[in-house]
Amino acid sequence: MKATSLLYLDGVSVTFDGFKALNELSLTIAPGEMRAIIGPNGAGKTTMMDVITGKTKPDRGEIYFDGAIDLTGEDEASIAEIGIGRKFQKPTVFESHTVRDNLELALKAPRGPFATLFHVISGGETKRIDDLLGLIRLSDRKHELAANLSHGQKQWLEIGMLLAQDPKLLLVDEPAAGMTDAETAETAELLKDIAQDHSVVVVEHDMEFVRSLSVKVTVLHEGSVLAEGSLDHVSANERVVEVYLGR
Amino acid sequence: MSNLKSIFVLFCLVAGLVSPALAQSDTESLRSLVDALAKGKYAETEQQIGALVATGDPAVAPALQALGAGDLYFRKSDGQVFIAEKDGKRFTLTDPLTLEVEGDAGKREIKKIKVNNKLRRVIRSALGSLTLMAADPNVRVAAAEAIFKAQDPAGIDALETALAAETDDNVRLVMEQARAAAVLNSDLEEAQKLAAVETLSEMGNREALSLLIGVRSNSEGAVRDAANHAVEKIEKSIAAWNTAQNVWYGVSLGSVLLLAAIGLAITFGVMGVINMAHGEMVMIGAYTTFVVQEIIRTSAPGLFDYSLFIALPLAFLTAGLIGIAIERGVIRWLYGRPLETLLATWGISLILQQAVRSVFGPTNREVGNPDWMSGAFELGQMTITFNRMWIVVFALLVFAGLMLVLKKTPFGLYTRAVTQNRRMAASMGIRTPWIDALTFGLGSGIAGIAGVALSQIDNVSPNLGQGYIIDSFMVVVFGGVGNLWGTLVGAMTLGVVNKFLEPYAGAVLGKIFVLVFIILFIQKRPRGLFALKGRAVEA
Amino acid sequence: MMTSFLFRAMDARAGVFLAIMAAVVILVPVGNLLVPHGSPFHVPTYAVTLMGKYLTYALLALAVDLVWGYCGILSLGHAAFFALGGYAMGMYLMRQIGTRGVYGDPTLPDFMVFLNWQELPWYWYGFDMFWFAALMVLLVPGLIAFVFGWFAFRSRVTGVYLSIITQALTYALLLAFFRNDMGFGGNNGLTDFKDILGFDIQADTTRAGLFAASGLALVLSYMICRSITRSKLGKVLVAVRDAESRIRFLGYRVEHYKLFVWTLSAMMAGVAGALYVPQVGIINPGEFAPANSIEVVIWVAVGGRGTLVGAVLGAVLVNFAKTWFTAALPEIWLFALGGLFVFVTLFLPKGILGTLNDGWSTLRQRRNSSDQEDGTGGPRPQAKQSEDAPASTPPPVPAMSRAGASHPQPAE
């Protein structure tokens, strides 16, 4: 199981001042898989992302990437370099940079200070940035400051930055938050596109959105997995209905 | 000269117990007894000494002491006896009873009253019993202490006689210690000496220690072992007292830090505002004290002892109001931008310093200590000054008071609510801008009353506040932001650590070590000793 | 590679700055040395020294701006690096005195003879050679900054906490340098210098030379800073300033970037100090005073943080004002300086140049948008990226976040 998985969590626990944010959480993502994670507030969704990306150190438990890489000892930067990209719940882009510069910063390239100091942008990189701009539909605003984008556009820009990193695994936290219905539908399409050649974990509240992804769903509750399976399968689970979906 | 001085001291001690009228009538008969010393051989002198002692009048002590020291002369012309002190080529003559200078004389005009070793012993024991039996307990203690210092075996008999008659327990103790010291220097048997070592070992102070160290090197066998044991015991106890004294100094410094930092703990810790003008609030409190004392000096000098109590509320109000003005005028525009707040309040601190300098002048102003703040007392082997003690008490009271305000009053509740969730508090009807202003005013006001306390131990100058600002920030950051208990523990820890480093590294280097320690400590625990954990911090 | 690196620094704006600096560096010494006394164009020597001092301050401001304006590290301890560089130069100048000191000891500086020291402490070795001292001017501040930064950035000490411990750093150094035992002249510092590289330090030509050297150092540092801020590294720095944790999740090691600019900036401050000392003729522990470091920050804030020219402008303007005030109205100076702190933070958060930039961009934006009406529907952009630096929004806000706007707004 561990050897063939892309992401493998076993018995992960995190405690904040006595509050168990994660409680013996175990989860496996296969290579190429797209997974949706749902759960009520405080179920530990964001903490799970924090633990995977190295922002929070787990008190107990194992986290392995690509079957062999232990993530528990690594920090954010090395985990990002290993190949895990993350989009935050609240869109975070570099507001005083242009859209294009945001993508340039995210683009897969050597990350050291001296490498960036003497970096000269290549034709290949320019083309890749232009492609991404097309994909996230911001080509005509590429010279504008990211601060001036609308909320939905910032979400897209951040997804574009994720893609520019070219990670093996994308962790996407509430990509549809604050979007119009049309934008939400487009986002779902975009994610499905991405999932064709990346593994994706999506955390989302919007049930319509999750349904439109039509992938395996994991329900978190009080820091551990409550149910797993297709959306229809978990929706039928009584406990899930009780704690999350409501009667 | 030193002889004369000690005689004079002795005289002062005994003078108190001789009533003037009695002294007048007695002086005549005493004088004839003293003058008699000029006549006769050693055997007769011994009798004459006996006669002097028999009067039981301490006034004869100076004469006897001078006799023993070879300073007693008689004038050849009239046979009158004087204490003579060589002054250049001539001798200054002092009356042995009144101790008044009676003129001078050439070497040929006077003659020394001779004594031999036997007489000297007689005189010493006579002197001892004379003063050891005096009516004033202070004189008796002084006499016993003199024997202790001299370790004079000749005093043993007198001490034993005195002990038999002594009723005051304190004096008895000193006499027994003196006797022990004398015994150790005598040829008495071992058992006696062992008991004496025991007595000294119980005494436990530095004098006993140095005496016992002498005994250890000069004796053999059981006495030597006992002395060695006692030395070790005393050294241990003195080390313990030294530690206690250092802890006290540390606590005292810690209280000063606490006073300076506690207001900052509110504005920085609770409100998240970096107030670089905090030190100037302390300074304003100190100047308020100065102004209050000036007014009292000119218009109501009787109130001087209460000046600090009058200054406290005034300092709180002055600093508090200035604080509120700063918050309303500047800081409220800068919430959420801590670095800008830091710069703006630094600017305010420059303005306040210059304002005070313009009004009160650039030099130190004199702030007096009321009587109850001056002096010191001894606790075991350590000395505690009253001003330090009251500042420790005051700092703890301010801390407790502040805790009470924050935990038990509606204002405290609102403050905590605003701190934890501003929007929620606002939507529940709390006027958050007012709470901000009042909290800032509270923090500044407390800095003001800290200034009243610090005016008692520090120079009151326009730069007073600058000396405290970095230390205060260190305390708050070290203790953990947003936690008043952390500030208390932080202040005390830094105070004690500083004082313990001082003997080894010196004051300046000690302070540097503490700064470096804090810089390193923040690396380890970026949010201080008592950090809040969990989601609230991340927000 | 290097040429392309420096070439990047050049554009119209840099050109204007360089032209002005070139004029200053040439005209001031010429006005002092070649124009005869009595001519209205003659520049008196004291003015040359004063302006030379301003230039070293400008260099210090540039160093602070690099870390604060571009990377969000508010250093309240940069005067420490300035002073360390100054002491390194001062040690060289002390050893140049040789037997001309009061005690005439060939190796020991006067204060050591005075303290009855028998031999030179080991850390004074080598300072009789200029190249060694010059190396130390860079290495000592650089090394101390590196060690300090390595600890601080690795453990992610940020924001006001970092500012406070930089204060602690300079305060600790202040106390240390006051000690006679340290071997740096204690309270009195190092002074009574005679000559530098064989030239009489009091001579007009030397003064003019030092002025020109300060100007060149400023120009060179400006070019380096500008190349950095315009490189991809510069973009990473601004990203660190605006969203530190986000850039981490992109795989950048924030601590390495901070350490790089921090150390570089400390070295620049050291050079500034080294040029300052021969011009004012003394270095003492007072230079470490925490207040000095804070004052540098206000120079940068006045000129406009995040704009390199702004830092230079701010340093020169504020110090010119200081010279004028302390001569004409000494009582008023601290009021004015204090007022400046309050005024700039409240009403001019972007500084003079930042505000001018904004105005210029808005103007151009308006012209652009009237040329072409686009229909993207998003909010109309308010400001385009300025040429010099990305518009500085306030740094990310901790717990008490309320007003994110860059203009003052009342609390509720």
Short mmCIF file of N, CA and C in Angstrom, two decimals, chain B residues 21 81 107 116 143 151-152 230 236 259 293 308 337 382 397 421:
data_model
loop_
_atom_site.label_atom_id
_atom_site.label_comp_id
_atom_site.label_asym_id
_atom_site.label_seq_id
_atom_site.Cartn_x
_atom_site.Cartn_y
_atom_site.Cartn_z
N ALA B 21 24.03 66.08 87.28
CA ALA B 21 24.17 66.57 88.65
C ALA B 21 25.11 65.67 89.44
N VAL B 81 46.89 64.46 86.95
CA VAL B 81 47.02 63.39 85.95
C VAL B 81 46.26 63.75 84.67
N LYS B 107 58.00 68.01 76.87
CA LYS B 107 58.34 66.65 77.28
C LYS B 107 58.83 66.62 78.72
N ASN B 116 53.53 47.73 84.45
CA ASN B 116 54.17 46.52 83.96
C ASN B 116 53.11 45.56 83.43
N ALA B 143 31.32 46.41 75.05
CA ALA B 143 32.46 45.88 75.80
C ALA B 143 32.73 44.43 75.42
N GLN B 151 40.06 38.97 71.33
CA GLN B 151 40.26 37.57 71.77
C GLN B 151 41.15 37.53 73.01
N ASP B 152 40.76 38.33 73.96
CA ASP B 152 41.64 38.55 75.11
C ASP B 152 41.30 37.58 76.24
N ALA B 230 33.47 23.46 61.85
CA ALA B 230 32.68 24.68 62.01
C ALA B 230 32.91 25.64 60.85
N LYS B 236 29.41 27.29 54.30
CA LYS B 236 28.21 26.86 53.58
C LYS B 236 27.06 27.83 53.84
N LEU B 259 7.92 46.77 36.76
CA LEU B 259 7.21 48.05 36.76
C LEU B 259 7.31 48.71 35.40
N GLN B 293 6.41 67.09 44.66
CA GLN B 293 7.31 67.37 45.79
C GLN B 293 7.68 68.84 45.84
N LEU B 308 4.57 60.71 47.84
CA LEU B 308 4.45 59.65 46.83
C LEU B 308 3.00 59.21 46.65
N ARG B 337 -0.64 47.94 11.47
CA ARG B 337 0.65 48.21 10.83
C ARG B 337 1.69 48.43 11.92
N MET B 382 21.88 39.31 55.43
CA MET B 382 21.75 40.22 54.30
C MET B 382 21.14 41.56 54.69
N LEU B 397 2.07 44.71 43.97
CA LEU B 397 0.72 45.24 44.14
C LEU B 397 0.16 45.72 42.81
N ASN B 421 -11.43 38.97 19.67
CA ASN B 421 -12.19 39.03 18.42
C ASN B 421 -12.85 40.39 18.29
#
